[in-house]
Tab-separated table of C-alpha atoms and ligand atoms in Angstrom:
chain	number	residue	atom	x	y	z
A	1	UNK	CA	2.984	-0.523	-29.064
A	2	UNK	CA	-0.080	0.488	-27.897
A	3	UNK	CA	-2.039	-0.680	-24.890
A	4	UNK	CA	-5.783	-1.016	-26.017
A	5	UNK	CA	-6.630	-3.598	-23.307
A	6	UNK	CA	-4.643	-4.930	-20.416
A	7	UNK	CA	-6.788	-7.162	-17.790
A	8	UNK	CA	-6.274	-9.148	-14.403
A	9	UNK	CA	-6.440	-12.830	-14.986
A	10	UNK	CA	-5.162	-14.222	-11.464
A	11	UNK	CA	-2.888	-14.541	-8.350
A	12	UNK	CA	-1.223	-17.391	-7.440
A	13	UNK	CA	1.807	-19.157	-5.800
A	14	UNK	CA	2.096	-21.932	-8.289
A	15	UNK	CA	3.574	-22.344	-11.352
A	16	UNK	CA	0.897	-24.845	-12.263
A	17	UNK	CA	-1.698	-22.405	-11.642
A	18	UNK	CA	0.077	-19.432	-13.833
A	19	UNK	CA	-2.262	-19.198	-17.137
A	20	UNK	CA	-1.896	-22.243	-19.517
A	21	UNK	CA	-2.535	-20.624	-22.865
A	22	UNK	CA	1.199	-20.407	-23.818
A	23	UNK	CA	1.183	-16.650	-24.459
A	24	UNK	CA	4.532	-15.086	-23.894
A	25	UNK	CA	5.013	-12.968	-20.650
A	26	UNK	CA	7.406	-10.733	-19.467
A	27	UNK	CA	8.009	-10.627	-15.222
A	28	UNK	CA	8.896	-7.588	-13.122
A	29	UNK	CA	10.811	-7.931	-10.034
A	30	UNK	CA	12.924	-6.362	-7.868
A	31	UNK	CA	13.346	-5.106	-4.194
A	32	UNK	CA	10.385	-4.103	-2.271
A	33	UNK	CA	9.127	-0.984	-2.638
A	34	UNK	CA	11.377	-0.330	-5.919
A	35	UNK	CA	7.900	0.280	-7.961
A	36	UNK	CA	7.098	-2.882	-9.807
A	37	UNK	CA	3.180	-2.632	-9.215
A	38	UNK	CA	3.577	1.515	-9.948
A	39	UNK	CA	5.366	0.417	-13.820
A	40	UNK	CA	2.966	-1.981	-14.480
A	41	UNK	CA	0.009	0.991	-14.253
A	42	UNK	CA	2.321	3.448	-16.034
A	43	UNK	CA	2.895	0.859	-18.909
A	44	UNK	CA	-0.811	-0.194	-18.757
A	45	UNK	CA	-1.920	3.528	-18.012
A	46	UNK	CA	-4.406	1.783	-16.025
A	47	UNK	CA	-3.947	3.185	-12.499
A	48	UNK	CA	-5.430	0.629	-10.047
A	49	UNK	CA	-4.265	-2.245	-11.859
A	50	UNK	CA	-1.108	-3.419	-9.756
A	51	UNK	CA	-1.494	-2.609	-6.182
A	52	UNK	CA	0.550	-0.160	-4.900
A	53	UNK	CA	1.776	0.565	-1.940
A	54	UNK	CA	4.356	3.037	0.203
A	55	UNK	CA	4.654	-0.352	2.568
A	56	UNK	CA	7.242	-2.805	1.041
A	57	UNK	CA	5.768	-6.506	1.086
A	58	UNK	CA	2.633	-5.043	-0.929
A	59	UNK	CA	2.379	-7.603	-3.622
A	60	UNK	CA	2.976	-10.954	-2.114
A	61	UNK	CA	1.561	-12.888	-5.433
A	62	UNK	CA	2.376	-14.294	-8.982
A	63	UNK	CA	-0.065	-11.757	-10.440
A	64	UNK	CA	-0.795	-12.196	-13.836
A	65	UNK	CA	-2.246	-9.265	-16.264
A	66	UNK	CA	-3.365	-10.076	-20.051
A	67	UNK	CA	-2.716	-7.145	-22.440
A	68	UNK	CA	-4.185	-6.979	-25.543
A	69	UNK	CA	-4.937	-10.640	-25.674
A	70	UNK	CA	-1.645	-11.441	-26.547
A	71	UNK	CA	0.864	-11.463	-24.039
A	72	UNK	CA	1.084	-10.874	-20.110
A	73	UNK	CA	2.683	-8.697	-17.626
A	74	UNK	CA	3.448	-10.360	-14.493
A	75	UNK	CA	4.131	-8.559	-10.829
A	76	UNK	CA	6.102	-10.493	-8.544
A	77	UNK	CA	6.673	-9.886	-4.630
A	78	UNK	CA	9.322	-7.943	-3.933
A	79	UNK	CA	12.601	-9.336	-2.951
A	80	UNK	CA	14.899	-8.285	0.402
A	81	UNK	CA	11.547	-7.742	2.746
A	82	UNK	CA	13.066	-7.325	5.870
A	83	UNK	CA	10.105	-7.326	8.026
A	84	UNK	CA	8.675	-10.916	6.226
A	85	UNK	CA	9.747	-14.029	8.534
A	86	UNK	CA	12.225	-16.254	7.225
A	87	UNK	CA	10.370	-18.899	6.580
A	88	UNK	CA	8.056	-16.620	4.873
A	89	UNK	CA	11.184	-15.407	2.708
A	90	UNK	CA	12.029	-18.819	2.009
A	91	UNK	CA	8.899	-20.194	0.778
A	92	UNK	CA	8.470	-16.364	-1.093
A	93	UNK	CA	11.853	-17.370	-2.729
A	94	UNK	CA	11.451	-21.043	-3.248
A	95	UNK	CA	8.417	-20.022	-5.414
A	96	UNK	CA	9.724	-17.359	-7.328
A	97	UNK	CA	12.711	-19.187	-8.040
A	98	UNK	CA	10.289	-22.548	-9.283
A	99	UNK	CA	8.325	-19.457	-11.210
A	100	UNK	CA	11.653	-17.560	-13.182
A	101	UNK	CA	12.889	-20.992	-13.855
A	102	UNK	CA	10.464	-22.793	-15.265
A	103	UNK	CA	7.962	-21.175	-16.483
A	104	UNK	CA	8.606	-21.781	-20.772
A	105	UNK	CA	6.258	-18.808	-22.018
A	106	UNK	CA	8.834	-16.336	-19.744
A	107	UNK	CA	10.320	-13.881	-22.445
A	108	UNK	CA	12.054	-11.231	-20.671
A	109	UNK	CA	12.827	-10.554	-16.707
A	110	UNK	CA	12.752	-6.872	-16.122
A	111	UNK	CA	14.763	-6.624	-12.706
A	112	UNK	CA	13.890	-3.176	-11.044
A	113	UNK	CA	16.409	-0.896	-9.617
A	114	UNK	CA	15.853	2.052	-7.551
A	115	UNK	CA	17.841	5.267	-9.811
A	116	UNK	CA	18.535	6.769	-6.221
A	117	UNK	CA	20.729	3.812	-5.267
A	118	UNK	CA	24.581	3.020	-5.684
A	119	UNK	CA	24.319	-0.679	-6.703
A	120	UNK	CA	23.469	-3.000	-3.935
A	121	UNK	CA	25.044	-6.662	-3.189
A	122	UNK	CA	20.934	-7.715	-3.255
A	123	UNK	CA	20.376	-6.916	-6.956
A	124	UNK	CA	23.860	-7.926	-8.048
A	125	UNK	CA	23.283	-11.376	-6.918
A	126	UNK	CA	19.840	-11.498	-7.894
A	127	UNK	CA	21.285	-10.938	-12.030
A	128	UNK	CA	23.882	-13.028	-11.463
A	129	UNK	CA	21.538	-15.672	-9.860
A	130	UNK	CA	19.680	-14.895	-13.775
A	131	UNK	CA	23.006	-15.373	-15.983
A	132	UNK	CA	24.029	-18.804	-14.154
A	133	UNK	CA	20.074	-20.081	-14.549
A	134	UNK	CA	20.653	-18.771	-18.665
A	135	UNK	CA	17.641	-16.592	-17.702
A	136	UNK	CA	16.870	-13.352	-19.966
A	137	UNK	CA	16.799	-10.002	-18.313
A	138	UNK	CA	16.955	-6.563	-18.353
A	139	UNK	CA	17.854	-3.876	-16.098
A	140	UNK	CA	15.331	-0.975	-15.099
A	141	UNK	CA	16.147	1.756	-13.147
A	142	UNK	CA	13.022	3.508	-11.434
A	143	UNK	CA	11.804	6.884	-10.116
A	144	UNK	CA	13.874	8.671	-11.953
A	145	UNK	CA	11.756	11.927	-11.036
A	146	UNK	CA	13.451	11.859	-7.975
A	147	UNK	CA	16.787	12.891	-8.219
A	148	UNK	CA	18.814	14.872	-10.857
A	149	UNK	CA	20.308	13.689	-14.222
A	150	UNK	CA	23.566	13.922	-12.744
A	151	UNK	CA	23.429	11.445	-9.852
A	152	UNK	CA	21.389	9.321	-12.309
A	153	UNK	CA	24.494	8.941	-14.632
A	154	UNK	CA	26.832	8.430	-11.868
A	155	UNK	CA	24.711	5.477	-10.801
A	156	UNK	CA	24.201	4.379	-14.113
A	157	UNK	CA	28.075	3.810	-14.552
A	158	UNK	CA	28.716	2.872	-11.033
A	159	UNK	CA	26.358	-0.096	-11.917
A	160	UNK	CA	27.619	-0.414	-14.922
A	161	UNK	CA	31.356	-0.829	-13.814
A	162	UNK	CA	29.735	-3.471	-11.330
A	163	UNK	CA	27.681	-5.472	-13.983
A	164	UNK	CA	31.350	-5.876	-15.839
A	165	UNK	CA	33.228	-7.341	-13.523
A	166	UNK	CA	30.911	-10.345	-13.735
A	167	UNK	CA	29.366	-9.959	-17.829
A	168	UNK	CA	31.159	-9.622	-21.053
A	169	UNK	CA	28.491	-6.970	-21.840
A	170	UNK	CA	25.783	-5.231	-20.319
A	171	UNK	CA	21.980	-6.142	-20.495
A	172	UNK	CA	19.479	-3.661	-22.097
A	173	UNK	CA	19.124	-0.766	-19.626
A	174	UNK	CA	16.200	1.150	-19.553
A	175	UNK	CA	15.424	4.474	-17.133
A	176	UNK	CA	11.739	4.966	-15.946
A	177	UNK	CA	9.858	7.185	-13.611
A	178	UNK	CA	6.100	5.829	-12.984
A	179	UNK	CA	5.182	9.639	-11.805
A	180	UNK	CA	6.032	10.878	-15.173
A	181	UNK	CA	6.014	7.896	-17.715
A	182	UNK	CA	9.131	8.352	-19.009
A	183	UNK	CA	10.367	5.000	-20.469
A	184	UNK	CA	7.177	4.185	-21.380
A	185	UNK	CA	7.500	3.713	-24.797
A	186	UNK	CA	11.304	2.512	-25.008
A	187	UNK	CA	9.910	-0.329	-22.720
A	188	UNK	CA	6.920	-1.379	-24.491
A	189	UNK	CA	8.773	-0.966	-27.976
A	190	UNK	CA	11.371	-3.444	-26.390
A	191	UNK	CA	8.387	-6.007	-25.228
A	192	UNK	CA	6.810	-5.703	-29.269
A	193	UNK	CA	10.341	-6.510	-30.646
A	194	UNK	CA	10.432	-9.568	-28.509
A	195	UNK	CA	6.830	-11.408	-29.112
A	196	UNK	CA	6.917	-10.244	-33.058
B	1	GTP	P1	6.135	-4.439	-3.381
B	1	GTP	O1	4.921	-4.956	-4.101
B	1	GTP	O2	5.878	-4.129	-1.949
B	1	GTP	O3	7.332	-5.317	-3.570
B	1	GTP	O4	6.515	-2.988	-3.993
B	1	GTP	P2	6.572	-2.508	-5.524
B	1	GTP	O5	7.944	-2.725	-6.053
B	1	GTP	O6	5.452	-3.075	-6.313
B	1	GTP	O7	6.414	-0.926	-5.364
B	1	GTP	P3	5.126	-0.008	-5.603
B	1	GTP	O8	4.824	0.097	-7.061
B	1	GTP	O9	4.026	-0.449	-4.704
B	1	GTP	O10	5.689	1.428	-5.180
B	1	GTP	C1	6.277	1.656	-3.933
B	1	GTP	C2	6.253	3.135	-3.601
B	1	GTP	O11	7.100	3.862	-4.496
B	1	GTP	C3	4.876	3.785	-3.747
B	1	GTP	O12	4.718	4.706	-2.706
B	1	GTP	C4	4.931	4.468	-5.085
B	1	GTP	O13	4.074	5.584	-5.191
B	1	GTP	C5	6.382	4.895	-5.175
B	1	GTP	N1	6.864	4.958	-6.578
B	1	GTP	C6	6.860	3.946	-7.465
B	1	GTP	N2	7.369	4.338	-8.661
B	1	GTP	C7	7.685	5.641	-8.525
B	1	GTP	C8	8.263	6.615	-9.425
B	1	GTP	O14	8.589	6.382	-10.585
B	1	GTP	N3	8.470	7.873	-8.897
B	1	GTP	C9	8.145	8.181	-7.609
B	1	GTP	N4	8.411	9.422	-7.197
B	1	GTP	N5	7.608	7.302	-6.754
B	1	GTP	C10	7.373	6.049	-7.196
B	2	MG	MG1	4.100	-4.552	-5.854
């Protein structure tokens, strides 16, 4: 697919305030800091579309983005901010969760996982928190420019050994690095399949 146009519509905390036109959308999340924002301007090669930041907690925001007038890209907070208050993590969760699960247009979750990382108890829980809610998702491991192909596939089937203790099969997987734009195109070839 190609991007020709991909533009910020709005940021919000409400479900009822998330766009109304019935497009589809597709949601990133993940841990803070695991480079949701950073996909979203690889994908959209649009570099200060998602904020970025090197401080988790950056994006604290249902931020919709319209591409190509036909579906959106959403950027979610992070989850597992340590430094945000609990009662800040609790209303940050009790909105995300209202978001994921009832939103109708929601296509795809892409959860984000950091490629330097043996699988942690926060993201397992997180997909299994999808399966039991019947939720669609797929697994995306990021910054993949920073370690070596090696460690990458020992992750991969650490995770993967992890994921099949709970799942009869595994999710799509894809592998991206922001810095480089790999996975660009397996991604965005996955999003056309879906809204065609
Ligand atoms: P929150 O909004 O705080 O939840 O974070 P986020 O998940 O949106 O992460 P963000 O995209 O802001 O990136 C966090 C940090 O990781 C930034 O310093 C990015 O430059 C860096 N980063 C993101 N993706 C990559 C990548 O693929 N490779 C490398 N090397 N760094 C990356
Ligand atoms: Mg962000």
């Amino acid at each position: 697919m190609q991007i020709k146009e991909a533009v910020f519509i709005v940021s919000n905390t409400e479900i009822k305030n998330c766009p109304i036109d019935k497009k589809p959308e597709f949601a990133f999340i993940g841990r803070s800091n695991v480079g949701k924002s950073s996909l979203i301007n690889m994908l959209t090669a649009k570099k200060g579309l998602a904020k970025t930041s090197g401080t988790p907690g950056k994006t604290q925001l249902i931020n919709h983005f319209l591409i190509n007038d036909k579906w959106y890209i959403v950027d979610l907070p992070g989850y597992g901010y340590a430094r945000a208050s609990k009662t800040m993590r609790s209303k940050w969760e009790k909105f995300i969760a209202d978001y994921l699960t009832k939103r109708e247009t929601l296509m795809n979750i892409f959860v984000l996982l950091d490629a330097r990382l043996e699988p942690q108890k926060i993201d397992l829980e997180f997909m299994n928190w999808c399966g039991q809610k019947g939720l669609p998702f797929s697994m995306v491991f990021t910054k993949i420019d920073k370690l070596s192909s090696s460690v990458l596939q020992k992750n991969l089937a650490k995770y993967k050994k992890e994921m099949l203790k709970f799942w009869e099969e595994m999710p799509p997987v894809f592998t991206s690095s922001s810095n480089s734009g790999f996975g660009r195109e397996q991604l965005l070839n996955y999003v056309e399949a879906i809204i065609k």
